[in-house]
């Protein structure tokens, strides 16, 4: 069994910052790519950012320059630093990880950007 547990969500004012964390545990031998996605009410889940085991990153155009994805391979953890948050970025944020050929999702953490 593999579990991904996100944390760090919450309520933040527009222009504020949050740092999300996602820790993987269980039968982990080698984590390949990890990533963050988000799903706003009534919308499809969308890619936010991904990072490979070697540290190569990819971002959605809408978050480039404001969000930073990073990972700690020793701790099997991926992070998402989010700056200059906008109200339209209110969503449930999910992390995912590819371990061998299989993909896993976390349960999500709510991020609300509102004054």
Coordinates of N, CA, C and O in Angstrom, one line a residue:
X1 N 0.8 -1.2 0.0 CA 0.0 0.0 0.0 C 0.9 1.3 0.0 O 1.9 1.3 0.7
X2 N 0.4 2.2 -0.8 CA 1.1 3.5 -0.8 C 0.1 4.6 -0.4 O -1.1 4.6 -0.9
X3 N 0.5 5.5 0.4 CA -0.3 6.6 0.8 C 0.3 7.9 0.5 O 1.6 8.1 0.7
X4 N -0.4 8.9 0.0 CA 0.1 10.3 -0.2 C -0.8 11.1 0.7 O -2.0 11.1 0.6
X5 N -0.2 11.9 1.5 CA -0.9 12.8 2.5 C -0.5 14.2 2.3 O 0.7 14.6 2.5
X6 N -1.4 15.1 1.8 CA -1.2 16.5 1.6 C -1.4 17.3 2.9 O -2.3 16.9 3.7
X7 N -0.8 18.4 3.0 CA -1.0 19.3 4.1 C -0.6 20.7 3.7 O 0.1 20.9 2.7
X8 N -1.0 21.7 4.5 CA -0.6 23.0 4.2 C -1.7 23.9 3.6 O -1.4 25.1 3.4
X9 N -2.8 23.4 3.3 CA -3.9 24.2 2.7 C -4.5 25.1 3.8 O -4.2 25.0 5.0
X10 N -5.4 26.0 3.3 CA -6.1 26.8 4.2 C -6.6 28.1 3.5 O -6.7 28.1 2.3
X11 N -7.0 29.0 4.3 CA -7.5 30.3 3.9 C -6.4 31.3 3.8 O -5.7 31.5 4.8
X12 N -6.3 32.0 2.7 CA -5.3 33.0 2.5 C -5.9 34.2 1.7 O -6.8 34.0 0.9
X13 N -5.4 35.4 2.0 CA -5.9 36.6 1.3 C -5.3 36.6 -0.1 O -4.2 36.1 -0.3
X14 N -6.0 37.3 -1.0 CA -5.4 37.5 -2.4 C -4.0 38.2 -2.3 O -3.8 39.1 -1.5
X15 N -3.1 37.6 -3.0 CA -1.7 38.1 -3.0 C -0.8 37.4 -1.9 O 0.4 37.6 -1.9
X16 N -1.5 36.6 -1.1 CA -0.7 35.9 -0.1 C 0.0 34.6 -0.6 O -0.1 34.3 -1.8
X17 N 0.6 33.9 0.4 CA 1.3 32.7 0.0 C 0.9 31.5 0.9 O 0.5 31.7 2.0
X18 N 1.1 30.4 0.4 CA 1.0 29.1 1.1 C 2.0 28.1 0.6 O 2.4 28.2 -0.6
X19 N 2.3 27.2 1.4 CA 3.3 26.1 1.1 C 2.6 24.8 1.3 O 2.2 24.5 2.5
X20 N 2.4 24.0 0.3 CA 1.8 22.7 0.4 C 2.8 21.6 0.5 O 3.9 21.8 -0.1
X21 N 2.5 20.6 1.2 CA 3.4 19.5 1.3 C 2.7 18.2 1.0 O 1.5 18.1 1.3
X22 N 3.4 17.2 0.5 CA 2.7 15.9 0.2 C 3.8 14.8 0.5 O 4.8 14.8 -0.1
X23 N 3.5 14.0 1.5 CA 4.4 13.0 1.9 C 3.9 11.6 1.5 O 2.7 11.3 1.7
X24 N 4.8 10.8 0.9 CA 4.4 9.5 0.5 C 5.0 8.5 1.5 O 6.1 8.7 2.0
X25 N 4.2 7.5 1.8 CA 4.6 6.4 2.7 C 4.1 5.1 2.2 O 3.2 5.0 1.4
X26 N 4.6 4.0 2.8 CA 4.2 2.7 2.4 C 5.3 2.0 1.7 O 6.5 2.2 1.9
X27 N 4.8 1.1 0.8 CA 5.8 0.3 0.0 C 6.3 1.1 -1.1 O 5.9 0.9 -2.3
X28 N 7.3 1.8 -0.8 CA 7.9 2.7 -1.8 C 9.3 2.3 -2.1 O 10.2 2.2 -1.2
X29 N 9.6 2.0 -3.4 CA 10.9 1.6 -3.8 C 11.6 2.7 -4.6 O 12.8 2.9 -4.4
X30 N 10.8 3.3 -5.5 CA 11.4 4.3 -6.3 C 10.3 5.2 -6.8 O 9.4 4.8 -7.5
X31 N 10.3 6.5 -6.4 CA 9.3 7.4 -6.8 C 9.8 8.1 -8.1 O 10.9 8.7 -8.0
X32 N 9.1 8.1 -9.1 CA 9.5 8.7 -10.3 C 8.9 10.2 -10.3 O 9.3 10.9 -9.4
X33 N 8.1 10.6 -11.2 CA 7.6 11.9 -11.2 C 6.6 12.1 -10.1 O 5.8 11.2 -9.7
X34 N 6.5 13.3 -9.6 CA 5.5 13.8 -8.6 C 4.9 15.1 -9.1 O 5.6 15.8 -9.9
X35 N 3.7 15.3 -8.7 CA 3.1 16.6 -9.2 C 2.0 17.1 -8.3 O 1.6 16.4 -7.4
X36 N 1.5 18.2 -8.7 CA 0.4 18.9 -8.1 C -0.6 19.2 -9.1 O -0.3 19.7 -10.2
X37 N -1.9 19.0 -8.8 CA -3.0 19.3 -9.6 C -4.0 20.0 -8.7 O -3.9 20.0 -7.5
X38 N -5.0 20.7 -9.4 CA -6.1 21.3 -8.6 C -7.4 21.2 -9.3 O -7.4 21.0 -10.5
X39 N -8.4 21.2 -8.5 CA -9.8 21.1 -9.1 C -10.7 22.1 -8.3 O -10.9 22.0 -7.1
X40 N -11.2 23.1 -9.1 CA -12.1 24.0 -8.6 C -13.5 23.5 -8.7 O -13.8 22.6 -9.6
X41 N -14.4 24.0 -7.9 CA -15.8 23.5 -8.0 C -16.4 23.7 -9.5 O -16.3 24.7 -10.1
X42 N -16.9 22.6 -10.0 CA -17.5 22.6 -11.3 C -16.6 22.6 -12.4 O -17.0 22.7 -13.6
X43 N -15.3 22.4 -12.1 CA -14.3 22.4 -13.2 C -13.5 21.0 -13.2 O -13.5 20.3 -12.2
X44 N -12.8 20.8 -14.3 CA -12.0 19.6 -14.3 C -10.7 19.8 -13.6 O -10.2 20.9 -13.4
X45 N -10.1 18.7 -13.1 CA -8.8 18.7 -12.5 C -7.8 19.2 -13.5 O -7.8 18.7 -14.6
X46 N -6.9 20.0 -13.1 CA -5.9 20.6 -14.0 C -4.5 20.5 -13.4 O -4.3 20.5 -12.2
X47 N -3.5 20.3 -14.3 CA -2.1 20.3 -13.9 C -1.7 21.6 -13.3 O -2.0 22.7 -13.9
X48 N -1.0 21.6 -12.2 CA -0.3 22.8 -11.7 C 1.2 22.8 -12.0 O 1.8 23.7 -12.6
X49 N 1.8 21.7 -11.5 CA 3.3 21.5 -11.7 C 3.7 20.1 -11.5 O 3.0 19.4 -10.8
X50 N 4.8 19.7 -12.2 CA 5.3 18.4 -12.0 C 6.8 18.5 -11.8 O 7.5 19.5 -12.2
X51 N 7.4 17.4 -11.2 CA 8.8 17.4 -11.0 C 9.3 15.9 -11.1 O 8.7 15.0 -10.6
X52 N 10.4 15.7 -11.9 CA 10.9 14.4 -12.0 C 11.8 14.0 -10.9 O 12.2 14.9 -10.0
X53 N 12.2 12.8 -10.8 CA 13.1 12.3 -9.7 C 14.5 13.1 -9.9 O 15.2 13.2 -8.9
X54 N 14.8 13.5 -11.1 CA 16.0 14.2 -11.3 C 15.9 15.7 -11.0 O 16.9 16.5 -11.1
X55 N 14.7 16.2 -10.8 CA 14.5 17.6 -10.5 C 14.0 18.5 -11.6 O 13.9 19.7 -11.4
X56 N 13.8 17.9 -12.8 CA 13.2 18.7 -13.9 C 11.8 19.1 -13.6 O 11.0 18.2 -13.1
X57 N 11.5 20.3 -13.8 CA 10.1 20.8 -13.5 C 9.3 21.2 -14.7 O 9.9 21.6 -15.7
X58 N 8.0 21.2 -14.5 CA 7.1 21.7 -15.6 C 5.9 22.4 -14.8 O 5.5 21.9 -13.8
X59 N 5.5 23.6 -15.4 CA 4.5 24.3 -14.8 C 3.4 24.7 -15.8 O 3.6 24.9 -16.9
X60 N 2.2 24.8 -15.2 CA 1.1 25.4 -16.0 C 1.5 26.8 -16.3 O 2.1 27.5 -15.4
X61 N 1.1 27.4 -17.4 CA 1.4 28.7 -17.8 C 0.9 29.7 -16.8 O 1.5 30.7 -16.5
X62 N -0.3 29.4 -16.2 CA -0.9 30.3 -15.3 C -0.2 30.5 -14.0 O -0.5 31.5 -13.3
X63 N 0.7 29.6 -13.6 CA 1.4 29.7 -12.3 C 2.9 30.0 -12.5 O 3.6 30.2 -11.5
X64 N 3.4 30.0 -13.7 CA 4.8 30.3 -13.9 C 5.2 31.6 -13.3 O 4.6 32.6 -13.4
X65 N 6.3 31.5 -12.5 CA 6.9 32.7 -11.9 C 6.3 33.0 -10.5 O 6.8 33.9 -9.8
X66 N 5.2 32.3 -10.2 CA 4.6 32.5 -8.9 C 4.7 31.2 -8.0 O 4.8 31.3 -6.8
X67 N 4.6 30.1 -8.6 CA 4.6 28.8 -7.9 C 6.0 28.1 -8.1 O 6.5 28.2 -9.2
X68 N 6.4 27.4 -7.1 CA 7.6 26.6 -7.2 C 7.4 25.2 -6.6 O 7.0 25.1 -5.5
X69 N 7.7 24.2 -7.4 CA 7.6 22.8 -7.0 C 9.0 22.3 -6.6 O 10.0 22.7 -7.3
X70 N 9.1 21.6 -5.6 CA 10.4 21.0 -5.2 C 10.1 19.7 -4.5 O 9.0 19.3 -4.2
X71 N 11.2 18.9 -4.3 CA 11.0 17.6 -3.6 C 12.2 17.3 -2.8 O 13.3 17.7 -3.1
X72 N 11.9 16.4 -1.8 CA 13.0 15.9 -1.0 C 12.9 14.4 -1.1 O 12.0 13.7 -0.6
X73 N 13.8 13.9 -1.9 CA 13.8 12.4 -2.3 C 14.0 11.6 -1.0 O 13.4 10.5 -0.9
X74 N 14.8 12.0 -0.1 CA 15.1 11.3 1.1 C 13.9 11.1 2.0 O 13.7 10.1 2.7
X75 N 13.0 12.1 1.9 CA 11.8 12.2 2.7 C 10.6 11.8 1.9 O 9.4 11.7 2.5
X76 N 10.7 11.4 0.7 CA 9.6 11.1 -0.2 C 8.5 12.1 -0.1 O 7.3 11.8 0.0
X77 N 8.9 13.4 -0.2 CA 8.0 14.5 -0.1 C 8.1 15.5 -1.2 O 9.3 15.8 -1.6
X78 N 7.0 16.0 -1.7 CA 7.0 17.0 -2.7 C 6.3 18.3 -2.1 O 5.4 18.1 -1.3
X79 N 6.8 19.4 -2.5 CA 6.3 20.7 -2.0 C 5.8 21.6 -3.1 O 6.2 21.4 -4.2
X80 N 4.9 22.5 -2.8 CA 4.4 23.5 -3.7 C 4.4 24.8 -3.0 O 3.5 25.0 -2.1
X81 N 5.3 25.7 -3.3 CA 5.3 27.1 -2.7 C 4.5 27.9 -3.7 O 4.8 28.0 -4.9
X82 N 3.4 28.5 -3.1 CA 2.5 29.3 -3.9 C 2.5 30.8 -3.5 O 2.2 31.0 -2.3
X83 N 2.9 31.6 -4.3 CA 3.0 33.1 -4.0 C 2.0 33.8 -4.9 O 1.6 33.4 -5.9
X84 N 1.7 35.0 -4.4 CA 0.8 35.9 -5.2 C -0.5 35.2 -5.6 O -0.9 35.2 -6.8
X85 N -1.1 34.6 -4.7 CA -2.3 33.8 -4.9 C -3.5 34.6 -5.4 O -3.7 35.8 -4.9
X86 N -4.3 34.1 -6.2 CA -5.5 34.8 -6.8 C -6.8 34.1 -6.4 O -6.8 32.9 -6.2
X87 N -7.9 34.8 -6.2 CA -9.1 34.2 -5.8 C -9.5 33.0 -6.7 O -10.1 32.0 -6.3
X88 N -9.2 33.1 -8.0 CA -9.6 32.1 -9.0 C -8.8 30.8 -8.8 O -9.1 29.8 -9.4
X89 N -7.8 30.8 -7.9 CA -7.0 29.7 -7.6 C -7.6 28.9 -6.4 O -6.9 27.9 -6.0
X90 N -8.7 29.3 -5.9 CA -9.4 28.5 -4.9 C -9.8 27.2 -5.5 O -10.4 27.1 -6.5
X91 N -9.3 26.1 -4.8 CA -9.5 24.8 -5.3 C -9.1 23.7 -4.3 O -8.4 24.1 -3.3
X92 N -9.4 22.5 -4.6 CA -8.7 21.4 -3.8 C -7.5 21.0 -4.6 O -7.5 20.8 -5.8
X93 N -6.4 21.0 -3.9 CA -5.1 20.7 -4.5 C -4.7 19.3 -4.2 O -4.7 18.9 -3.0
X94 N -4.4 18.5 -5.2 CA -4.0 17.1 -5.1 C -2.6 16.9 -5.5 O -2.1 17.5 -6.4
X95 N -1.9 16.0 -4.8 CA -0.6 15.6 -5.3 C -0.7 14.2 -5.9 O -1.6 13.4 -5.5
X96 N 0.2 13.9 -6.8 CA 0.2 12.6 -7.3 C 1.7 12.1 -7.4 O 2.6 12.9 -7.4
X97 N 1.9 10.8 -7.5 CA 3.2 10.3 -7.6 C 3.2 9.0 -8.4 O 2.2 8.2 -8.3
X98 N 4.2 8.8 -9.3 CA 4.3 7.6 -10.0 C 5.4 6.8 -9.4 O 6.6 7.2 -9.3
X99 N 5.0 5.6 -8.9 CA 5.9 4.7 -8.2 C 5.9 3.4 -9.1 O 5.0 2.7 -9.1
X100 N 7.1 3.2 -9.7 CA 7.1 2.1 -10.7 C 6.1 2.5 -11.8 O 6.0 3.6 -12.3
X101 N 5.3 1.5 -12.3 CA 4.3 1.8 -13.3 C 3.0 2.4 -12.9 O 2.1 2.7 -13.7
X102 N 2.8 2.5 -11.6 CA 1.5 2.9 -11.0 C 1.5 4.3 -10.5 O 2.5 4.8 -10.0
X103 N 0.3 5.0 -10.7 CA 0.1 6.3 -10.2 C -0.7 6.3 -9.0 O -1.7 5.5 -8.9
X104 N -0.5 7.3 -8.1 CA -1.2 7.3 -6.8 C -1.6 8.8 -6.6 O -0.9 9.7 -7.0
X105 N -2.8 9.0 -6.0 CA -3.3 10.3 -5.6 C -3.4 10.5 -4.1 O -3.7 9.5 -3.4
X106 N -3.2 11.7 -3.7 CA -3.5 12.0 -2.3 C -5.0 12.4 -2.2 O -5.7 12.4 -3.2
X107 N -5.4 12.7 -1.0 CA -6.9 13.0 -0.7 C -7.2 14.4 -1.0 O -8.4 14.8 -1.1
X108 N -6.2 15.2 -1.2 CA -6.5 16.7 -1.5 C -6.4 17.5 -0.3 O -6.7 17.1 0.9
X109 N -6.1 18.8 -0.5 CA -6.1 19.8 0.6 C -6.8 21.1 0.0 O -6.4 21.5 -1.1
X110 N -7.7 21.6 0.8 CA -8.4 22.8 0.3 C -7.6 24.1 0.4 O -7.0 24.3 1.5
X111 N -7.5 24.8 -0.7 CA -6.9 26.2 -0.7 C -8.0 27.2 -1.0 O -8.6 27.0 -2.1
X112 N -8.2 28.1 -0.2 CA -9.2 29.2 -0.4 C -8.6 30.5 -0.4 O -7.9 30.9 0.6
X113 N -8.7 31.2 -1.5 CA -8.1 32.6 -1.6 C -9.2 33.6 -1.6 O -10.0 33.7 -2.6
X114 N -9.3 34.3 -0.5 CA -10.4 35.2 -0.3 C -10.1 36.2 0.7 O -9.4 36.0 1.7
X115 N -10.7 37.4 0.5 CA -10.5 38.5 1.5 C -11.7 38.5 2.5 O -11.7 39.3 3.4

